[in-house]
């Protein structure tokens, strides 16, 4: 897949979201957008439909994690929203991920891209081992979750850019790595602990990067977006 920057629209309302998107009215490159739990739960499916109507690609980031049958039925509903990318938690098991793919697949055989979250970028190895009782290293855990995701027939994973290279080594270059935890070199890391810059993310294997506050909270969000695209995409159209 062509490299791209996904802006995390972690806003609390449609009004706030569209005020932000209006800043990009004159941009030739329509930003790829992530709609997460906060905005989706506040505004419902209509916010997805309106953003699609405006011509944006959408990553619907709801991280489904439940019994396989429930996830399958939920994905069947989400498939009707015509998003471009959605996700589940890889910890839900191969069976759950297969069910998600089946539910997402429409009668004509088409479906959005489907990826699985390995470990959140706010999770450190120490916390994973102490609180989740996972004895392996964080790298080993993420690679195994990625292999499970590939076995389930999904298209890729969400991981830190620091793990993108090892995921590609284990699962192939065509296996998608979508990476949050990206900050400008002169920015703050906030609540994320496994982070890197857009330029470094490109070099170490990220296919798509998800960037929120460095763009949405910038004094000039359009300039911040352009900077991120320039650093990560390096001339790709």
XYZ file of C-alpha atoms in Angstrom:
237
model
C 0.000 0.000 0.000
C 1.110 3.564 -0.719
C 2.428 5.311 2.364
C 0.108 7.873 3.935
C -0.491 9.945 7.050
C -3.747 9.331 8.924
C -4.955 12.195 11.120
C -6.537 10.992 14.375
C -9.747 13.014 14.715
C -10.075 12.495 18.448
C -12.693 15.189 18.884
C -15.749 15.160 21.139
C -18.348 16.395 18.637
C -19.220 16.735 14.965
C -19.059 20.516 15.281
C -15.474 20.414 16.524
C -14.532 17.844 13.876
C -15.907 19.815 10.951
C -14.378 23.044 12.225
C -11.029 21.241 12.072
C -11.700 19.700 8.641
C -12.726 23.069 7.209
C -9.104 24.124 7.637
C -8.240 21.641 4.869
C -10.851 22.812 2.340
C -8.260 24.096 -0.115
C -5.826 21.216 0.267
C -5.254 19.192 -2.896
C -4.488 16.151 -0.756
C -7.618 15.139 1.200
C -6.349 13.827 4.530
C -6.964 10.197 5.485
C -8.806 10.363 8.832
C -9.146 8.133 11.884
C -12.457 8.125 13.720
C -12.068 6.619 17.166
C -14.345 5.675 20.021
C -14.897 9.144 21.460
C -16.231 10.673 18.242
C -18.092 7.585 17.042
C -19.840 7.078 20.367
C -20.741 10.777 20.530
C -22.094 11.123 17.000
C -22.799 7.620 15.697
C -22.629 6.302 12.126
C -23.779 9.601 10.627
C -20.411 11.210 11.311
C -18.782 8.487 9.204
C -21.232 9.001 6.347
C -20.725 12.776 6.320
C -16.943 12.549 6.352
C -17.058 10.006 3.522
C -19.364 12.358 1.607
C -16.653 15.017 1.911
C -14.229 12.704 0.139
C -11.980 11.490 2.938
C -10.723 7.948 3.475
C -11.637 6.670 6.931
C -9.957 4.369 9.419
C -12.719 3.399 11.870
C -10.762 2.662 15.026
C -13.140 0.825 17.382
C -10.828 -2.062 18.364
C -13.519 -4.741 18.619
C -12.781 -7.472 21.179
C -15.545 -9.880 22.172
C -16.699 -13.426 21.526
C -16.422 -14.373 17.839
C -20.142 -14.349 17.081
C -20.661 -10.882 18.569
C -17.687 -9.463 16.666
C -18.883 -11.059 13.427
C -22.327 -9.460 13.744
C -20.884 -6.075 14.683
C -18.547 -6.139 11.694
C -21.461 -6.940 9.396
C -23.059 -3.679 10.548
C -19.840 -1.673 10.168
C -19.265 -3.012 6.654
C -22.286 -0.999 5.493
C -20.560 2.280 6.423
C -18.103 2.007 3.506
C -15.029 2.809 5.603
C -11.596 2.032 4.199
C -9.978 0.442 7.244
C -11.151 -0.953 10.590
C -9.721 -3.031 13.394
C -10.007 -5.563 16.198
C -7.763 -6.598 19.087
C -5.411 -9.457 18.178
C -5.730 -10.679 21.781
C -9.237 -11.816 20.883
C -7.744 -14.962 19.268
C -7.454 -16.244 15.710
C -11.033 -17.516 15.828
C -12.368 -14.070 16.710
C -10.309 -12.395 13.982
C -11.560 -14.879 11.383
C -15.116 -14.179 12.493
C -14.478 -10.441 12.155
C -13.239 -10.883 8.599
C -16.259 -13.017 7.712
C -18.667 -10.470 9.142
C -16.953 -7.581 7.386
C -17.062 -9.285 3.979
C -20.062 -8.195 1.915
C -22.196 -10.420 -0.310
C -20.188 -9.366 -3.379
C -16.931 -10.409 -1.701
C -15.638 -6.892 -1.054
C -14.677 -5.535 2.356
C -12.624 -2.772 3.978
C -9.082 -3.532 5.016
C -9.028 -5.216 8.418
C -6.138 -5.027 10.874
C -5.539 -6.106 14.468
C -4.057 -4.202 17.406
C -1.002 -5.959 18.864
C -0.074 -3.892 21.930
C -1.111 -0.296 22.523
C 1.700 2.235 22.240
C 0.955 3.336 25.814
C 1.941 -0.145 27.054
C 5.521 -0.682 28.156
C 7.151 -4.110 28.383
C 7.321 -3.852 32.176
C 3.612 -3.048 32.428
C 2.680 -5.792 29.970
C 4.562 -8.385 31.986
C 3.552 -7.179 35.444
C -0.104 -6.320 34.819
C -1.062 -8.606 31.916
C 1.140 -11.521 33.038
C 2.663 -11.924 29.592
C 6.118 -13.385 30.211
C 7.584 -12.906 26.729
C 9.259 -9.693 25.628
C 7.074 -7.066 24.016
C 8.757 -7.671 20.669
C 8.149 -11.424 20.796
C 4.535 -10.857 21.821
C 3.863 -8.427 18.994
C 5.427 -10.705 16.381
C 3.338 -13.663 17.587
C 0.159 -11.560 17.565
C 1.057 -10.443 14.030
C 1.527 -14.067 12.921
C -1.848 -14.941 14.434
C -3.391 -12.017 12.566
C -1.916 -13.179 9.279
C -3.120 -16.740 9.927
C -6.626 -15.374 10.484
C -6.530 -13.796 7.026
C -6.389 -10.146 8.059
C -4.443 -7.497 6.182
C -2.057 -6.255 8.847
C -1.602 -4.955 12.361
C -1.479 -1.851 14.469
C 1.882 -1.673 16.213
C 4.458 0.855 17.311
C 6.705 2.021 14.459
C 9.542 0.533 16.512
C 8.125 -2.944 15.795
C 7.140 -2.422 12.135
C 10.363 -3.871 10.777
C 10.164 -7.060 12.832
C 6.511 -7.511 11.820
C 7.444 -7.255 8.138
C 10.315 -9.679 8.672
C 7.934 -12.218 10.230
C 4.871 -11.687 8.041
C 6.123 -10.255 4.746
C 6.444 -6.819 3.191
C 2.856 -6.919 1.933
C 1.505 -7.271 5.472
C 0.288 -3.833 6.500
C 1.799 -1.981 9.466
C -0.300 0.904 10.773
C 1.604 2.776 13.428
C 0.522 5.354 16.000
C 3.133 6.644 18.421
C 4.546 9.167 15.939
C 5.766 12.548 17.147
C 7.881 15.301 15.619
C 11.455 15.379 16.883
C 10.745 18.662 18.703
C 7.365 17.526 20.121
C 6.118 15.948 23.355
C 5.391 12.215 23.657
C 2.430 12.714 26.081
C 0.981 9.351 27.240
C 2.756 7.153 24.685
C 5.977 5.345 25.509
C 6.995 3.615 22.254
C 7.336 6.508 19.830
C 9.436 7.836 16.967
C 9.421 10.547 14.304
C 7.685 10.432 10.871
C 11.001 10.191 9.022
C 12.259 7.399 11.270
C 8.923 5.566 11.016
C 9.316 5.493 7.243
C 12.850 4.141 7.437
C 12.002 1.333 9.855
C 8.979 0.016 7.990
C 5.697 1.797 8.793
C 3.189 1.737 5.922
C 0.657 4.145 7.430
C 1.242 6.417 10.401
C -1.509 7.721 12.687
C -0.850 11.208 14.032
C -3.177 13.034 16.401
C -2.153 15.834 18.731
C 1.013 16.892 16.841
C -1.403 17.934 14.053
C -4.765 18.561 15.723
C -3.313 20.585 18.616
C -0.785 22.478 16.500
C -0.966 26.255 16.155
C -1.265 25.659 12.387
C -2.717 22.169 11.790
C -2.434 22.407 7.999
C 1.262 23.264 8.199
C 1.806 20.443 10.711
C 0.027 17.990 8.396
C 2.091 19.109 5.419
C 5.269 18.709 7.468
C 4.240 15.185 8.486
C 3.450 14.209 4.889
C 6.748 15.655 3.687
C 8.743 13.768 6.312
C 6.919 10.453 5.969
C 5.721 10.217 2.366
C 8.653 11.976 0.675
C 7.010 12.812 -2.629
C 4.451 9.995 -2.894
C 1.179 11.130 -4.461
